[in-house]
Tab-separated table of C-alpha atoms and ligand atoms in Angstrom:
chain	number	residue	atom	x	y	z
A	261	MET	CA	-43.184	-130.294	-68.698
A	262	SER	CA	-41.641	-126.567	-67.556
A	263	HIS	CA	-44.630	-124.378	-67.721
A	264	GLU	CA	-48.064	-124.394	-65.448
A	265	GLY	CA	-50.562	-126.343	-67.503
A	266	LEU	CA	-53.839	-123.717	-67.729
A	267	LEU	CA	-57.127	-123.822	-65.468
A	268	VAL	CA	-59.706	-123.867	-68.636
A	269	VAL	CA	-63.042	-124.119	-66.452
A	270	VAL	CA	-66.000	-124.414	-69.838
A	271	SER	CA	-69.985	-124.191	-69.199
A	272	GLY	CA	-72.672	-123.513	-70.687
A	273	PRO	CA	-76.152	-124.769	-70.942
A	274	SER	CA	-77.283	-128.417	-70.976
A	275	GLY	CA	-77.688	-128.914	-74.435
A	276	ALA	CA	-74.515	-126.930	-76.365
A	277	GLY	CA	-72.686	-130.689	-76.370
A	278	LYS	CA	-70.063	-129.678	-74.013
A	279	GLY	CA	-68.986	-132.951	-72.591
A	280	THR	CA	-69.145	-134.732	-76.806
A	281	VAL	CA	-66.105	-130.990	-78.087
A	282	LEU	CA	-64.069	-131.538	-74.811
A	283	LYS	CA	-63.632	-135.388	-74.749
A	284	ARG	CA	-62.439	-134.630	-78.295
A	285	LEU	CA	-59.853	-132.705	-77.298
A	286	LYS	CA	-58.873	-134.720	-74.743
A	287	ASP	CA	-58.761	-137.809	-77.376
A	288	SER	CA	-56.632	-135.804	-79.672
A	289	ASP	CA	-54.328	-134.054	-76.819
A	290	ASP	CA	-51.879	-135.857	-74.165
A	291	SER	CA	-51.410	-132.704	-71.942
A	292	ILE	CA	-54.875	-132.408	-71.218
A	293	ARG	CA	-56.307	-133.576	-67.677
A	294	PHE	CA	-60.083	-133.211	-67.213
A	295	SER	CA	-61.016	-132.551	-63.503
A	296	ILE	CA	-63.476	-134.915	-61.983
A	297	SER	CA	-66.539	-133.262	-59.521
A	298	ALA	CA	-67.680	-134.999	-56.540
A	299	THR	CA	-71.700	-134.883	-56.610
A	300	THR	CA	-74.231	-136.301	-54.252
A	301	ARG	CA	-76.821	-136.809	-56.893
A	302	THR	CA	-77.052	-140.819	-58.703
A	303	ILE	CA	-74.949	-142.627	-61.283
A	304	ARG	CA	-76.589	-142.995	-64.368
A	305	GLN	CA	-76.416	-145.326	-66.259
A	306	GLY	CA	-73.311	-145.993	-68.044
A	307	GLU	CA	-71.282	-143.817	-66.171
A	308	LYS	CA	-67.921	-145.348	-63.290
A	309	GLU	CA	-67.257	-143.889	-60.144
A	310	GLY	CA	-63.991	-141.908	-59.953
A	311	LEU	CA	-65.029	-141.884	-64.108
A	312	ASN	CA	-67.316	-139.780	-64.069
A	313	TYR	CA	-67.565	-138.001	-61.179
A	314	PHE	CA	-66.879	-138.897	-57.348
A	315	PHE	CA	-70.246	-140.314	-55.976
A	316	LYS	CA	-70.619	-139.689	-52.500
A	317	THR	CA	-73.291	-139.484	-50.335
A	318	ARG	CA	-74.895	-135.863	-48.377
A	319	ASP	CA	-72.113	-136.796	-44.928
A	320	GLU	CA	-69.272	-137.783	-47.303
A	321	PHE	CA	-70.067	-134.651	-49.671
A	322	LYS	CA	-70.356	-132.414	-46.097
A	323	SER	CA	-66.971	-133.946	-44.823
A	324	MET	CA	-65.010	-132.675	-47.921
A	325	ILE	CA	-66.651	-128.804	-46.962
A	326	GLU	CA	-65.277	-129.389	-43.760
A	327	ALA	CA	-62.611	-130.501	-44.567
A	328	GLY	CA	-61.702	-127.634	-47.521
A	329	GLN	CA	-61.206	-130.657	-49.663
A	330	LEU	CA	-63.118	-128.372	-52.486
A	331	LEU	CA	-62.094	-125.674	-54.493
A	332	GLU	CA	-65.988	-124.539	-55.072
A	333	TRP	CA	-69.581	-126.694	-54.588
A	334	VAL	CA	-73.159	-125.727	-55.379
A	335	GLU	CA	-76.279	-127.135	-55.327
A	336	TYR	CA	-77.506	-127.524	-58.747
A	337	CYS	CA	-80.965	-129.315	-58.794
A	338	GLY	CA	-80.680	-130.592	-55.490
A	339	ASN	CA	-77.568	-132.200	-55.305
A	340	TYR	CA	-74.252	-130.939	-54.446
A	341	TYR	CA	-71.592	-130.797	-56.836
A	342	GLY	CA	-67.853	-129.528	-56.183
A	343	THR	CA	-64.297	-129.680	-57.546
A	344	PRO	CA	-61.400	-131.683	-55.833
A	345	LYS	CA	-59.275	-128.739	-55.093
A	346	GLU	CA	-55.623	-130.897	-54.619
A	347	TYR	CA	-55.965	-132.892	-58.360
A	348	ILE	CA	-56.744	-129.559	-60.503
A	349	GLU	CA	-53.660	-127.706	-58.047
A	350	THR	CA	-51.170	-130.613	-59.035
A	351	THR	CA	-52.550	-131.384	-62.894
A	352	VAL	CA	-51.233	-127.559	-63.280
A	353	LYS	CA	-48.473	-127.575	-61.376
A	354	GLU	CA	-46.921	-131.051	-63.755
A	355	GLY	CA	-47.790	-128.851	-66.931
A	356	TYR	CA	-51.048	-130.997	-67.652
A	357	ASP	CA	-54.305	-127.990	-68.851
A	358	CYS	CA	-56.801	-129.214	-66.596
A	359	LEU	CA	-60.558	-128.762	-67.944
A	360	LEU	CA	-63.498	-128.420	-65.003
A	361	GLU	CA	-67.204	-128.851	-66.720
A	362	ILE	CA	-69.178	-126.834	-64.158
A	363	GLU	CA	-72.353	-124.308	-64.186
A	364	VAL	CA	-72.043	-121.350	-63.851
A	365	GLU	CA	-72.375	-119.926	-60.321
A	366	GLY	CA	-69.293	-122.391	-60.109
A	367	ALA	CA	-66.893	-121.122	-62.879
A	368	ALA	CA	-67.731	-117.434	-61.262
A	369	ASN	CA	-66.092	-119.042	-57.569
A	370	VAL	CA	-63.150	-120.697	-60.153
A	371	LYS	CA	-62.569	-117.009	-61.288
A	372	LYS	CA	-62.077	-115.224	-57.515
A	373	ALA	CA	-59.921	-117.943	-56.560
A	374	TYR	CA	-57.689	-118.179	-59.606
A	375	PRO	CA	-57.722	-115.808	-61.318
A	376	ASP	CA	-55.920	-116.509	-64.362
A	377	CYS	CA	-57.874	-119.477	-64.551
A	378	VAL	CA	-60.008	-118.926	-68.855
A	379	LEU	CA	-63.239	-119.005	-68.611
A	380	ILE	CA	-65.149	-120.492	-71.438
A	381	PHE	CA	-68.929	-120.897	-72.483
A	382	ILE	CA	-69.966	-123.088	-74.987
A	383	LEU	CA	-73.463	-121.903	-77.085
A	384	PRO	CA	-75.632	-123.964	-79.404
A	385	PRO	CA	-76.055	-122.378	-82.876
A	386	SER	CA	-79.896	-120.527	-81.610
A	387	PHE	CA	-82.352	-120.884	-78.297
A	388	GLU	CA	-84.082	-122.979	-81.341
A	389	GLU	CA	-81.377	-125.735	-82.200
A	390	LEU	CA	-81.021	-125.984	-77.787
A	391	LYS	CA	-84.781	-126.585	-77.621
A	392	ARG	CA	-84.266	-128.906	-80.336
A	393	ARG	CA	-81.293	-131.027	-78.644
A	394	ILE	CA	-83.234	-130.455	-74.862
A	395	GLU	CA	-86.885	-132.491	-76.568
A	396	LYS	CA	-84.212	-135.145	-78.849
A	397	ARG	CA	-82.041	-135.911	-75.565
A	398	ALA	CA	-85.133	-136.050	-73.531
A	399	THR	CA	-86.291	-139.615	-72.233
A	400	GLU	CA	-87.431	-136.589	-70.012
A	401	GLU	CA	-90.794	-135.114	-69.059
A	402	PRO	CA	-92.367	-132.147	-70.734
A	403	GLU	CA	-91.835	-129.296	-67.363
A	404	ILE	CA	-87.938	-131.042	-67.454
A	405	VAL	CA	-87.083	-129.895	-70.635
A	406	ALA	CA	-89.328	-126.580	-69.821
A	407	LYS	CA	-87.248	-126.545	-66.866
A	408	ARG	CA	-83.745	-126.947	-68.352
A	409	LEU	CA	-84.457	-124.775	-70.875
A	410	GLN	CA	-85.190	-121.700	-68.620
A	411	ARG	CA	-82.208	-123.309	-66.340
A	412	ALA	CA	-81.090	-122.441	-69.561
A	413	ARG	CA	-81.996	-118.497	-69.614
A	414	GLU	CA	-80.493	-117.862	-66.413
A	415	GLU	CA	-77.440	-119.147	-67.120
A	416	MET	CA	-77.636	-117.105	-70.030
A	417	ALA	CA	-77.445	-113.822	-67.015
A	418	TYR	CA	-73.635	-115.290	-65.763
A	419	ILE	CA	-71.746	-114.923	-69.146
A	420	GLU	CA	-70.947	-111.931	-69.349
A	421	ASN	CA	-68.287	-113.543	-66.131
A	422	TYR	CA	-66.779	-115.209	-69.871
A	423	ASP	CA	-63.539	-114.832	-71.605
A	424	TYR	CA	-64.556	-116.536	-74.707
A	425	VAL	CA	-67.579	-118.214	-76.493
A	426	ILE	CA	-67.695	-120.804	-78.599
A	427	VAL	CA	-71.322	-121.988	-81.033
A	428	ASN	CA	-71.269	-125.789	-80.908
A	429	ASP	CA	-72.097	-125.683	-84.602
A	430	LYS	CA	-69.848	-128.295	-86.063
A	431	ILE	CA	-68.274	-130.365	-83.306
A	432	GLU	CA	-65.281	-130.596	-85.989
A	433	ASP	CA	-65.181	-126.900	-85.580
A	434	ALA	CA	-66.180	-126.455	-82.017
A	435	VAL	CA	-63.080	-128.922	-81.038
A	436	GLU	CA	-60.966	-126.758	-83.354
A	437	ASN	CA	-61.877	-123.182	-82.156
A	438	LEU	CA	-61.171	-124.446	-78.532
A	439	ARG	CA	-57.616	-125.590	-79.278
A	440	SER	CA	-57.255	-122.516	-80.806
A	441	ILE	CA	-58.496	-120.447	-77.525
A	442	LEU	CA	-55.427	-122.743	-75.405
A	443	LYS	CA	-53.190	-122.167	-77.889
A	444	ALA	CA	-53.250	-118.410	-77.586
A	445	GLU	CA	-53.435	-118.043	-73.845
A	446	LYS	CA	-50.444	-119.965	-73.657
A	447	LEU	CA	-48.565	-117.158	-75.884
A	448	LYS	CA	-49.784	-114.767	-73.493
A	449	LEU	CA	-46.800	-112.509	-71.955
A	450	ASN	CA	-48.421	-113.402	-68.594
A	451	ARG	CA	-47.733	-116.333	-68.678
A	452	ASN	CA	-44.388	-116.019	-69.985
A	453	ARG	CA	-42.490	-114.211	-67.474
A	454	LYS	CA	-39.846	-116.583	-66.481
A	455	MET	CA	-38.562	-117.251	-70.285
A	456	ILE	CA	-38.644	-113.480	-70.813
A	457	GLU	CA	-36.723	-112.379	-68.079
A	458	GLN	CA	-33.374	-114.583	-69.340
A	459	PHE	CA	-33.457	-111.790	-72.256
A	460	LYS	CA	-33.616	-108.923	-69.375
A	461	HIS	CA	-29.960	-109.688	-67.952
B	208	LIG	P1	-74.967	-133.132	-64.671
B	208	LIG	O1	-75.816	-133.517	-63.066
B	208	LIG	O2	-75.697	-133.183	-64.938
B	208	LIG	O3	-73.784	-134.430	-64.389
B	208	LIG	O4	-74.414	-132.006	-64.146
B	208	LIG	C1	-75.534	-131.094	-63.614
B	208	LIG	C2	-74.470	-129.844	-64.122
B	208	LIG	O5	-73.622	-129.549	-62.497
B	208	LIG	C3	-73.918	-129.216	-65.482
B	208	LIG	O6	-74.151	-128.062	-65.605
B	208	LIG	C4	-72.453	-129.847	-64.648
B	208	LIG	O7	-71.262	-128.791	-65.440
B	208	LIG	C5	-72.545	-128.825	-63.400
B	208	LIG	N1	-71.249	-129.577	-62.256
B	208	LIG	C6	-70.955	-130.291	-62.581
B	208	LIG	N2	-69.837	-130.787	-61.338
B	208	LIG	C7	-69.645	-129.910	-60.970
B	208	LIG	C8	-68.268	-128.703	-59.915
B	208	LIG	O8	-67.635	-129.696	-59.614
B	208	LIG	N3	-68.398	-127.789	-59.801
B	208	LIG	C9	-70.221	-127.188	-60.474
B	208	LIG	N4	-70.531	-125.292	-59.842
B	208	LIG	N5	-71.041	-127.789	-61.272
B	208	LIG	C10	-70.517	-128.616	-61.000
């Protein structure tokens, strides 16, 4: 592929349906790759090492930080999460669009390191609906539901950093909107400088 791919960062409260939207897009588009984060949290049922995350001990995670292998990392709800740098750099150079599903502080740090990246925030249709989704999903204690809702409110403070917002009411519409964003981003003048240059001689 002649073009560099896009670096796309997606955030949003838990219960917004980010994972489902991103997976639908990836399944329908061969040019998309997911970045796989490293984390110290315990593996959940149904998750796979190297597919959902690279599961690390705290010591292993610290070594990755010290070796400069992480583009960004945060402590979130008592665990570390970080984005391995090399994979996303190679992926984008090879022309694939690289999608990162990370929380708001990490997203801001990726933007600092790569100002050309695209930041997208996914929201549920309303706060009531968010509450309903979190409660429905919750095998979780009421305190955890309350904590997640509180966290969702806090994350809203970061929304000004983002380039686009997608409301995930109907999943197909959300996927289509995401697809449209990537398409339009690729047509931006700044991403097509090389092609334009040839017309100037
Ligand atoms: P979970 O434990 O539910 O998989 O993820 C918790 C939160 O961490 C989610 O908001 C997820 O997007 C975020 N997250 C996952 N990987 C990374 C990462 O590499 N960096 C940052 N900053 N956040 C991450």
